[in-house]
XYZ file of C-alpha atoms in Angstrom:
645
model
C 56.031 140.804 60.633
C 56.311 139.187 57.232
C 56.568 139.826 53.542
C 56.515 137.387 50.670
C 59.671 136.746 48.701
C 59.677 136.902 44.926
C 60.895 133.702 43.268
C 61.957 134.456 39.724
C 63.819 132.333 37.185
C 67.263 132.406 38.709
C 67.508 134.069 42.096
C 65.479 135.238 45.078
C 65.720 137.797 47.878
C 63.728 137.954 51.088
C 63.350 140.180 54.137
C 60.919 141.066 56.890
C 58.410 143.687 55.912
C 54.875 144.849 56.477
C 53.215 145.066 59.856
C 50.379 142.824 60.905
C 46.914 144.157 61.544
C 46.891 146.537 64.526
C 45.968 145.281 67.954
C 42.615 146.323 69.453
C 42.848 149.869 70.850
C 43.734 150.194 74.534
C 41.365 151.645 77.077
C 40.780 155.340 76.466
C 42.936 157.100 79.042
C 45.133 160.161 78.741
C 48.202 157.967 78.429
C 46.610 155.509 75.994
C 45.437 158.262 73.639
C 48.597 160.379 73.813
C 50.723 160.942 70.717
C 54.492 161.060 70.356
C 55.881 164.591 70.322
C 59.658 164.031 70.392
C 62.239 164.524 73.092
C 62.757 168.228 72.444
C 59.322 168.858 73.940
C 60.666 167.600 77.280
C 63.771 169.736 77.332
C 62.488 172.997 78.791
C 61.006 171.424 81.918
C 63.530 168.612 82.416
C 66.732 170.315 81.272
C 69.181 168.527 83.562
C 67.881 165.024 82.919
C 67.531 165.822 79.221
C 71.179 166.901 78.994
C 72.592 163.859 80.807
C 70.355 161.436 78.907
C 71.536 162.931 75.597
C 75.015 161.562 76.423
C 73.842 157.996 77.014
C 74.011 155.209 74.455
C 70.266 155.511 73.915
C 70.448 159.261 73.481
C 73.146 158.781 70.814
C 71.594 155.784 69.097
C 70.808 157.355 65.689
C 72.100 160.485 63.977
C 73.183 161.761 60.554
C 76.766 161.151 59.540
C 77.014 164.779 58.487
C 78.267 166.606 61.554
C 78.821 163.450 63.623
C 82.139 163.025 65.489
C 84.667 161.349 63.219
C 85.915 158.323 65.163
C 86.669 155.889 62.322
C 89.849 155.485 60.304
C 88.941 156.698 56.803
C 92.465 156.996 55.408
C 94.956 154.309 56.524
C 93.426 151.156 58.008
C 90.241 151.733 56.074
C 89.827 148.530 54.072
C 89.480 144.804 54.569
C 88.936 141.652 52.513
C 86.758 138.625 53.235
C 89.352 135.820 52.987
C 87.023 133.067 51.789
C 85.669 134.943 48.766
C 87.908 137.925 48.054
C 85.066 140.389 48.710
C 86.707 143.735 49.415
C 85.572 146.911 51.180
C 87.180 150.353 51.306
C 85.773 153.208 53.399
C 86.635 156.804 52.477
C 85.702 160.377 53.279
C 85.329 162.931 50.472
C 83.938 166.455 50.462
C 82.399 166.032 53.894
C 80.628 162.802 52.949
C 81.364 159.199 53.870
C 81.519 156.314 51.421
C 81.890 152.538 51.309
C 83.131 150.805 48.157
C 82.417 147.122 47.626
C 84.205 144.975 45.022
C 85.551 141.495 44.437
C 88.744 140.152 42.905
C 88.370 139.698 39.152
C 90.839 136.812 38.884
C 93.211 138.940 36.834
C 94.793 141.017 39.587
C 92.141 143.704 39.702
C 88.687 144.335 41.124
C 85.269 143.933 39.547
C 81.598 144.275 40.536
C 82.486 147.682 41.977
C 79.678 149.364 43.901
C 80.105 152.521 45.998
C 77.451 153.966 48.327
C 77.192 156.945 50.657
C 76.802 156.263 54.382
C 74.051 158.673 55.397
C 72.960 157.661 58.918
C 74.950 156.340 61.870
C 73.277 153.844 64.179
C 74.891 153.182 67.539
C 76.546 155.286 70.211
C 80.039 154.057 69.229
C 80.652 153.026 72.832
C 81.307 149.618 71.285
C 80.580 149.934 67.577
C 78.836 151.958 64.922
C 76.798 150.782 61.971
C 75.495 152.759 59.024
C 72.485 153.212 56.796
C 72.253 154.024 53.109
C 69.397 155.825 51.423
C 68.174 154.702 47.997
C 65.033 156.130 46.453
C 64.155 157.479 49.892
C 64.358 154.031 51.486
C 66.726 152.930 54.249
C 69.172 150.034 53.921
C 71.840 148.789 56.287
C 75.431 148.936 55.098
C 77.369 145.667 55.422
C 80.333 147.269 57.231
C 80.653 148.363 60.859
C 83.283 150.253 62.794
C 84.242 148.398 65.970
C 85.537 150.827 68.563
C 87.331 148.479 70.956
C 89.919 146.941 68.610
C 89.514 149.405 66.643
C 88.796 147.943 63.204
C 86.478 147.915 60.221
C 84.755 144.581 59.596
C 81.497 143.046 58.454
C 78.515 143.826 60.647
C 77.227 141.010 62.896
C 75.623 138.218 60.893
C 77.023 139.388 57.568
C 79.800 136.828 57.759
C 77.085 134.176 57.323
C 74.652 135.966 55.031
C 75.783 139.174 53.394
C 72.856 141.188 52.077
C 75.353 143.747 50.691
C 73.389 146.964 50.085
C 69.929 145.375 49.975
C 69.036 144.746 53.637
C 66.069 147.002 54.197
C 65.742 148.761 57.536
C 62.092 148.482 58.524
C 59.972 149.056 61.644
C 61.389 146.079 63.526
C 64.910 147.448 63.100
C 64.203 151.050 64.003
C 61.960 150.064 66.917
C 64.982 149.520 69.186
C 67.354 152.040 67.644
C 65.370 155.255 67.353
C 62.323 157.170 68.450
C 59.068 156.297 66.644
C 59.335 156.634 62.875
C 56.244 156.685 60.681
C 56.244 154.557 57.539
C 55.357 156.098 54.216
C 52.164 154.394 53.064
C 52.772 151.420 50.793
C 56.423 150.954 51.808
C 58.219 148.948 54.451
C 61.504 150.865 54.806
C 60.736 154.461 53.869
C 59.830 156.856 56.661
C 58.252 160.260 56.851
C 60.364 163.316 57.635
C 61.553 164.472 60.027
C 63.395 161.335 61.104
C 64.273 161.500 64.831
C 67.892 161.666 65.950
C 68.045 158.967 68.598
C 65.984 157.484 71.399
C 64.443 160.043 73.709
C 62.328 160.320 76.861
C 59.202 158.818 75.294
C 60.862 155.405 74.832
C 60.511 154.762 78.590
C 57.810 157.246 79.563
C 55.410 156.729 76.677
C 54.043 159.320 74.247
C 53.964 162.751 75.815
C 51.374 164.873 74.013
C 48.861 164.814 76.868
C 51.596 165.514 79.432
C 53.033 168.440 77.488
C 49.591 169.910 76.851
C 48.700 169.702 80.548
C 51.755 171.629 81.687
C 51.667 174.074 78.802
C 48.185 174.995 80.012
C 49.567 175.988 83.415
C 48.932 172.944 85.585
C 50.032 173.201 89.227
C 52.171 170.460 90.798
C 50.242 168.511 93.431
C 52.784 165.907 94.468
C 50.444 163.214 93.199
C 51.076 160.859 90.249
C 50.517 162.511 86.904
C 48.078 160.350 84.907
C 49.168 161.918 81.592
C 52.606 160.245 81.500
C 54.185 156.940 82.484
C 56.478 157.283 85.509
C 58.451 154.022 85.686
C 59.161 154.633 89.378
C 55.467 154.151 90.071
C 55.187 150.905 88.110
C 55.538 147.515 89.729
C 59.120 146.168 89.580
C 58.045 143.650 86.930
C 56.436 146.232 84.651
C 59.314 148.633 85.238
C 61.835 146.036 84.049
C 59.695 145.274 81.033
C 60.304 148.796 79.781
C 63.907 147.620 79.286
C 62.848 144.248 77.877
C 61.619 145.835 74.677
C 65.243 145.953 73.506
C 67.258 144.035 76.113
C 65.373 140.745 76.160
C 66.285 138.270 73.454
C 69.511 136.430 72.716
C 69.854 136.130 68.941
C 71.191 132.576 69.231
C 69.253 131.254 72.218
C 65.794 132.817 72.301
C 62.919 133.815 70.047
C 60.463 136.693 70.297
C 57.229 135.854 68.491
C 54.976 138.786 67.612
C 51.516 138.565 69.094
C 48.825 137.911 66.564
C 47.493 141.280 65.406
C 50.099 143.205 67.382
C 53.307 145.047 66.580
C 56.165 145.883 68.938
C 56.328 149.453 67.670
C 52.784 149.959 68.998
C 53.648 148.689 72.492
C 53.769 151.279 75.258
C 55.582 151.368 78.607
C 53.481 150.382 81.594
C 51.860 147.433 79.830
C 53.186 143.864 79.875
C 55.684 143.213 77.101
C 53.782 139.996 76.426
C 50.943 142.038 74.932
C 53.305 142.578 71.981
C 55.600 139.550 71.964
C 55.666 136.033 73.360
C 59.293 135.224 74.289
C 60.761 131.710 74.187
C 64.223 130.391 75.022
C 66.171 127.184 74.833
C 65.469 124.975 77.826
C 69.184 124.232 78.176
C 71.199 127.219 79.388
C 74.904 127.524 78.579
C 77.354 129.101 80.984
C 79.600 130.662 78.376
C 77.578 131.930 75.411
C 75.539 135.107 75.630
C 74.020 137.460 73.093
C 74.452 141.171 72.606
C 70.833 141.999 73.531
C 70.234 139.171 76.012
C 70.922 141.096 79.213
C 67.562 140.161 80.738
C 67.880 136.545 79.575
C 71.136 136.189 81.493
C 70.048 138.186 84.532
C 67.159 135.733 84.949
C 69.727 132.946 85.498
C 71.393 134.763 88.399
C 70.783 133.817 92.031
C 70.967 137.526 92.830
C 67.827 137.917 90.755
C 65.979 134.701 91.552
C 66.492 135.025 95.321
C 65.937 138.767 95.629
C 62.192 138.415 95.954
C 61.660 140.878 93.134
C 63.971 143.506 94.608
C 66.680 143.178 91.978
C 65.900 144.776 88.633
C 67.649 146.599 85.813
C 67.567 149.918 87.670
C 69.352 148.371 90.630
C 72.599 148.871 88.733
C 71.716 151.170 85.837
C 70.464 154.735 85.768
C 69.005 155.221 82.273
C 69.460 158.992 82.576
C 73.257 158.797 82.924
C 75.858 157.019 80.842
C 78.276 154.648 82.542
C 80.876 155.728 79.971
C 81.711 158.952 81.778
C 84.936 160.245 83.272
C 83.433 161.023 86.676
C 81.997 157.551 87.258
C 83.389 156.266 90.571
C 85.757 153.314 90.236
C 83.618 151.324 92.674
C 80.318 152.296 91.032
C 79.109 148.751 90.359
C 80.874 147.280 93.362
C 78.825 149.575 95.559
C 75.673 148.156 93.982
C 76.739 144.643 94.994
C 77.514 145.769 98.542
C 74.013 147.152 98.831
C 72.915 143.551 99.372
C 76.115 141.641 100.167
C 78.631 142.023 102.984
C 82.229 142.202 101.779
C 83.298 140.074 104.731
C 81.331 137.151 103.277
C 83.664 136.897 100.264
C 85.610 133.625 100.407
C 88.168 134.464 97.716
C 91.820 134.659 98.830
C 92.914 138.148 99.800
C 95.700 138.101 97.204
C 93.225 137.365 94.403
C 90.919 140.123 95.591
C 93.763 142.619 95.466
C 94.539 141.769 91.831
C 91.151 142.878 90.497
C 90.726 146.296 88.904
C 89.621 148.098 90.932
C 90.836 146.140 93.939
C 88.405 143.858 95.707
C 85.933 144.228 92.850
C 82.879 141.950 92.908
C 82.086 142.345 89.227
C 85.537 141.205 88.107
C 84.999 137.818 89.745
C 81.282 137.300 89.323
C 80.320 138.812 85.944
C 82.298 137.542 82.978
C 83.385 139.902 80.234
C 83.654 138.415 76.792
C 82.757 138.626 73.144
C 79.025 138.030 72.627
C 78.169 135.057 70.441
C 76.512 137.378 67.913
C 79.029 140.250 67.897
C 82.755 140.443 67.281
C 85.575 142.808 68.243
C 83.873 143.942 71.451
C 83.872 143.010 75.118
C 80.496 143.025 76.811
C 79.477 142.110 80.337
C 77.576 138.857 80.652
C 74.679 139.644 83.017
C 74.644 136.098 84.427
C 75.918 136.827 87.960
C 77.420 133.693 89.540
C 79.955 132.399 91.989
C 82.365 131.181 89.284
C 82.872 132.688 85.844
C 85.745 130.466 84.755
C 83.666 127.486 83.637
C 84.827 125.941 80.347
C 82.843 126.411 77.168
C 80.139 123.833 76.600
C 78.337 122.859 73.428
C 74.559 122.997 73.441
C 73.044 119.526 73.458
C 69.323 120.379 73.513
C 67.331 122.588 71.196
C 63.839 122.406 72.687
C 62.142 125.655 73.729
C 60.218 126.949 76.700
C 58.363 130.134 77.542
C 60.268 132.544 79.742
C 58.908 131.600 83.181
C 59.775 135.092 84.435
C 57.192 136.507 82.022
C 54.091 134.398 82.573
C 51.357 134.807 80.002
C 47.936 133.197 80.149
C 47.210 132.031 76.614
C 44.237 129.985 75.442
C 45.345 126.502 74.385
C 45.007 127.165 70.624
C 47.142 130.320 70.835
C 49.660 128.625 73.124
C 50.230 125.907 70.529
C 50.294 128.445 67.673
C 52.989 130.625 69.254
C 55.037 127.583 70.233
C 54.948 126.369 66.638
C 56.001 129.775 65.374
C 58.843 129.975 67.905
C 60.212 126.551 66.973
C 59.956 127.307 63.268
C 61.770 130.635 63.598
C 64.457 129.280 65.916
C 65.083 126.354 63.560
C 66.189 128.801 60.873
C 68.970 129.993 63.205
C 69.830 126.605 64.727
C 72.747 124.454 63.532
C 71.918 122.777 60.230
C 72.180 119.300 61.676
C 69.341 119.875 64.174
C 66.908 121.626 61.834
C 65.425 118.403 60.395
C 64.235 117.498 63.896
C 62.866 120.971 64.702
C 60.671 121.589 61.667
C 58.428 118.550 62.373
C 58.029 119.835 65.943
C 56.869 123.184 64.582
C 54.502 121.413 62.213
C 53.035 119.343 65.060
C 52.423 122.409 67.223
C 50.751 124.335 64.410
C 48.534 121.370 63.612
C 47.676 121.147 67.304
C 46.710 124.826 67.325
C 44.341 124.330 64.430
C 42.854 121.168 65.916
C 42.156 123.105 69.122
C 40.306 125.805 67.206
C 42.882 128.384 66.076
C 40.779 129.656 63.201
C 42.729 132.593 61.779
C 44.294 132.340 58.342
C 47.738 132.579 59.925
C 47.317 129.004 61.163
C 47.405 127.250 57.787
C 49.742 129.902 56.375
C 52.494 129.269 58.914
C 51.828 125.546 58.817
C 52.393 125.752 55.070
C 55.743 127.455 55.676
C 56.772 124.750 58.162
C 55.834 122.064 55.645
C 57.689 123.906 52.900
C 60.814 124.012 55.066
C 60.672 120.201 55.115
C 60.253 119.933 51.363
C 56.611 118.826 51.674
C 55.440 121.111 48.906
C 52.225 119.264 48.114
C 51.005 119.453 51.695
C 52.210 123.044 51.975
C 50.143 123.959 48.908
C 47.001 122.601 50.553
C 47.614 124.778 53.614
C 48.314 127.884 51.541
C 45.052 127.272 49.692
C 43.217 127.005 53.009
C 44.796 130.230 54.251
C 43.918 131.999 50.997
C 40.305 130.865 51.290
C 40.171 132.464 54.738
C 41.910 135.721 53.839
C 42.585 136.323 50.131
C 43.394 139.996 50.782
C 46.522 139.214 52.829
C 49.544 139.881 50.613
C 51.815 137.239 52.111
C 49.172 134.539 52.057
C 48.154 135.287 48.487
C 51.775 135.377 47.365
C 52.571 132.014 48.938
C 49.392 130.548 47.462
C 50.246 131.833 43.990
C 53.756 130.412 44.192
C 52.426 127.028 45.286
C 50.151 127.014 42.242
C 53.073 127.756 39.959
C 55.119 125.012 41.576
C 52.307 122.609 40.737
C 52.204 124.002 37.159
C 48.672 125.347 37.701
C 49.434 128.482 35.741
C 45.856 129.499 34.788
C 44.956 129.588 38.500
C 48.133 131.357 39.585
C 48.009 134.201 37.061
C 44.891 135.951 38.419
C 46.275 135.699 41.955
C 49.405 137.633 40.995
C 47.485 139.998 38.712
C 45.286 140.997 41.647
C 48.290 141.378 43.916
C 50.053 143.606 41.386
C 46.934 145.742 40.966
C 46.318 146.136 44.705
C 49.988 146.590 45.650
C 51.460 148.892 42.995
C 54.726 149.393 44.920
C 55.465 145.646 45.234
C 57.938 144.104 42.794
C 57.218 140.468 43.698
C 53.902 140.029 41.870
C 55.356 141.578 38.719
C 58.295 139.154 38.848
C 55.943 136.200 39.205
C 53.808 137.402 36.290
C 57.020 137.714 34.274
C 57.865 134.129 35.145
C 54.450 133.094 33.826
C 55.204 134.919 30.573
C 58.409 132.918 30.131
C 56.469 129.668 30.407
C 54.759 130.549 27.139
C 58.010 131.872 25.615
C 56.734 135.453 25.728
C 60.195 136.815 26.485
C 59.343 140.373 25.440
C 56.350 140.429 27.774
C 58.424 138.967 30.596
C 61.181 141.519 30.014
C 58.717 144.408 30.239
C 57.451 143.109 33.597
C 60.941 142.535 34.973
C 61.887 146.057 33.961
C 58.859 147.457 35.796
C 59.884 145.463 38.848
C 63.436 146.829 38.618
C 62.072 150.374 38.803
C 60.451 149.412 42.117
C 63.425 147.458 43.482
C 66.615 148.457 41.645
C 68.676 146.893 44.472
C 67.329 143.376 43.789
C 69.910 141.292 41.871
C 67.342 138.611 41.017
C 65.360 141.070 38.919
C 68.422 142.202 36.970
C 69.539 138.604 36.395
C 66.150 137.626 35.071
C 65.905 140.710 32.866
C 69.349 139.778 31.493
C 68.126 136.300 30.680
C 65.138 137.701 28.780
C 67.328 140.127 26.848
C 69.600 137.250 25.895
C 66.654 135.165 24.754
C 65.689 138.105 22.541
C 69.317 138.222 21.290
C 69.945 141.682 22.759
C 73.341 140.525 23.986
C 75.036 143.831 24.960
C 71.991 144.870 26.987
C 71.800 141.394 28.535
C 75.415 141.543 29.646
C 74.905 145.029 31.112
C 71.997 143.748 33.219
C 73.991 140.684 34.274
C 76.799 142.991 35.376
C 74.252 144.866 37.490
C 73.309 141.540 39.077
C 76.880 140.575 40.000
C 77.519 144.093 41.281
C 74.553 143.699 43.640
C 75.361 140.074 44.541
C 79.149 139.797 44.170
C 79.533 136.549 46.152
C 76.629 134.725 44.497
C 77.880 131.643 42.684
C 74.615 131.289 40.787
C 74.715 134.948 39.776
C 78.224 134.579 38.356
C 77.288 131.333 36.641
C 74.357 133.041 34.922
C 76.654 135.895 33.895
C 79.131 133.388 32.429
C 76.381 131.754 30.368
C 75.334 135.104 28.910
C 78.929 135.976 28.057
C 79.243 132.652 26.286
C 76.070 133.243 24.286
C 77.473 136.622 23.232
C 80.620 134.948 21.923
C 82.902 136.233 24.686
C 84.420 132.867 25.525
C 87.491 134.091 27.450
C 85.422 136.379 29.675
C 82.899 133.593 30.163
C 85.644 131.271 31.401
C 86.829 133.863 33.950
C 83.293 134.329 35.232
C 82.736 130.572 35.321
C 85.926 130.102 37.324
C 84.723 132.762 39.767
C 81.406 130.915 40.101
C 83.201 127.652 40.879
C 85.389 129.309 43.515
C 82.431 130.976 45.199
C 80.405 127.770 45.245
C 83.116 126.223 47.428
C 83.382 129.168 49.833
C 81.979 128.624 53.344
C 78.919 130.507 54.509
C 75.455 131.168 53.161
C 75.351 133.303 50.036
C 72.360 135.568 49.544
C 71.595 134.376 46.018
C 71.436 130.785 47.233
C 68.552 131.498 49.614
C 66.042 130.403 47.027
C 62.418 129.449 47.587
C 62.328 130.908 51.102
C 59.945 133.231 52.867
C 61.117 134.883 56.067
C 58.175 134.879 58.480
C 57.215 137.071 61.339
């Protein structure tokens, strides 16, 4: 999945977006041609399972805030401040609705850049935490705050401590794929979905789309005791394929592995009963750490366990977990998981001292000694179970020393040599963006080498030079990157991302007459995209046509009012035209949308100075200086980047 990022005069925003071309259609069977009908269609025939599943974390994964159980503190301990920047959040409940207010210290004892939004959707069962979605112009965005149930406390959502997207992180197909039933995109958008939006994961997540199955039984079919070919029954799958139903969402450690989308495939189109590698190619660090584990890396860690590797395929996710029943229930036996262990192990074989075994809760509990509980490396304020089962769980923390990748050997995939090199290059490139800064300079050349290898072996699709161009761009090799973008554009000029990158490379080389028609075509063919309009506005500024640039920026703002870069650039044009009050108003919109952005505040200070407001300009300039020294990656500083699929 990928979408180009608009680079305007001052600032830039980027996020994942449109889907790739669809994969070739599967064989025409009842299951392959079935459509999704929603979990309610299953209820009448499977009432008991339906009712217990509705209480699981999956069954409560997505729902409207209106009418949801109120578990958060909205009145007393309902605010927090980011110490390094002074960014402040307050969560309140008014008239049956739920709100989050974002602001930042103004340097004079008050708050500024105040922005309040309604929390419309809840995502997460609240067994551990709950996150929230906003709706703007019909589009979904993730809120930056989460409620963490264990502590309990409000805090930034995972990852936001490093890169806060504030209210502009769009929630697209990749996000909803693991958090809700299938949602259909509105044509021409990447985070607006058709009504009705489902309320949580249902039966079809694991059993596949059910239209053929429902139609069969609605027409009076008679049970035969034989497998029903109109639905996927995971019990009848091989153990490997059965586990892969879980791998859709429980394979992939955010800090130790990478899931690369198959060329011309999308995870949301994948169906249970088929190998997960038809949708993604998973990679992981060769070096495994004993201490760190990710929130969604249950399968990654299970693969490291002797219980799994020596079970001969007998151990799987369902060995310990019944997806139809929540483990967070009052009637769960105290020895529930211990009994699972004793299904294969004899308690008399335990070598731990009797006194130590009696101290576990419950007593003589295998899990307490062999499965560590801790805070995942990509989530705070919660205790999760590390699914790496081992003899000792008290090993000291260890720093990772290697950052090379390998395919998951547990999920073999037979790829032609060109594709093998292509996916490896993509995996290294994507992982490098999340790796420690000091190791990235060594990883990007590896990605470049693999992508070049893919092309030398015959990988002929336009994605080859496109992603090679991105890897070169990450290394600052803009001239070479431009050549690759040109090659990709020659192969597929209709691809939005490729054309956008090509147009930007032309502008970087000051080849304006060639770049302008590229962006003009993109704007014409993609009327809901703000990026091409912003680039055309930038071209206008090069000829000092500030009025023309302003008109284009304003059109782009209508399409993406949440984008601070567009407001900042419109402010700059208004200032150039000496419309100072309007310029300052737009600059205030920019700092409201990007309150921790040093560059945003610096631009605001300059406009205040031009308007003769010297004292206010000094306050804003001081804020810019303070923010530039704050640790962490600020959104407005992610300039000249494209986030790839």
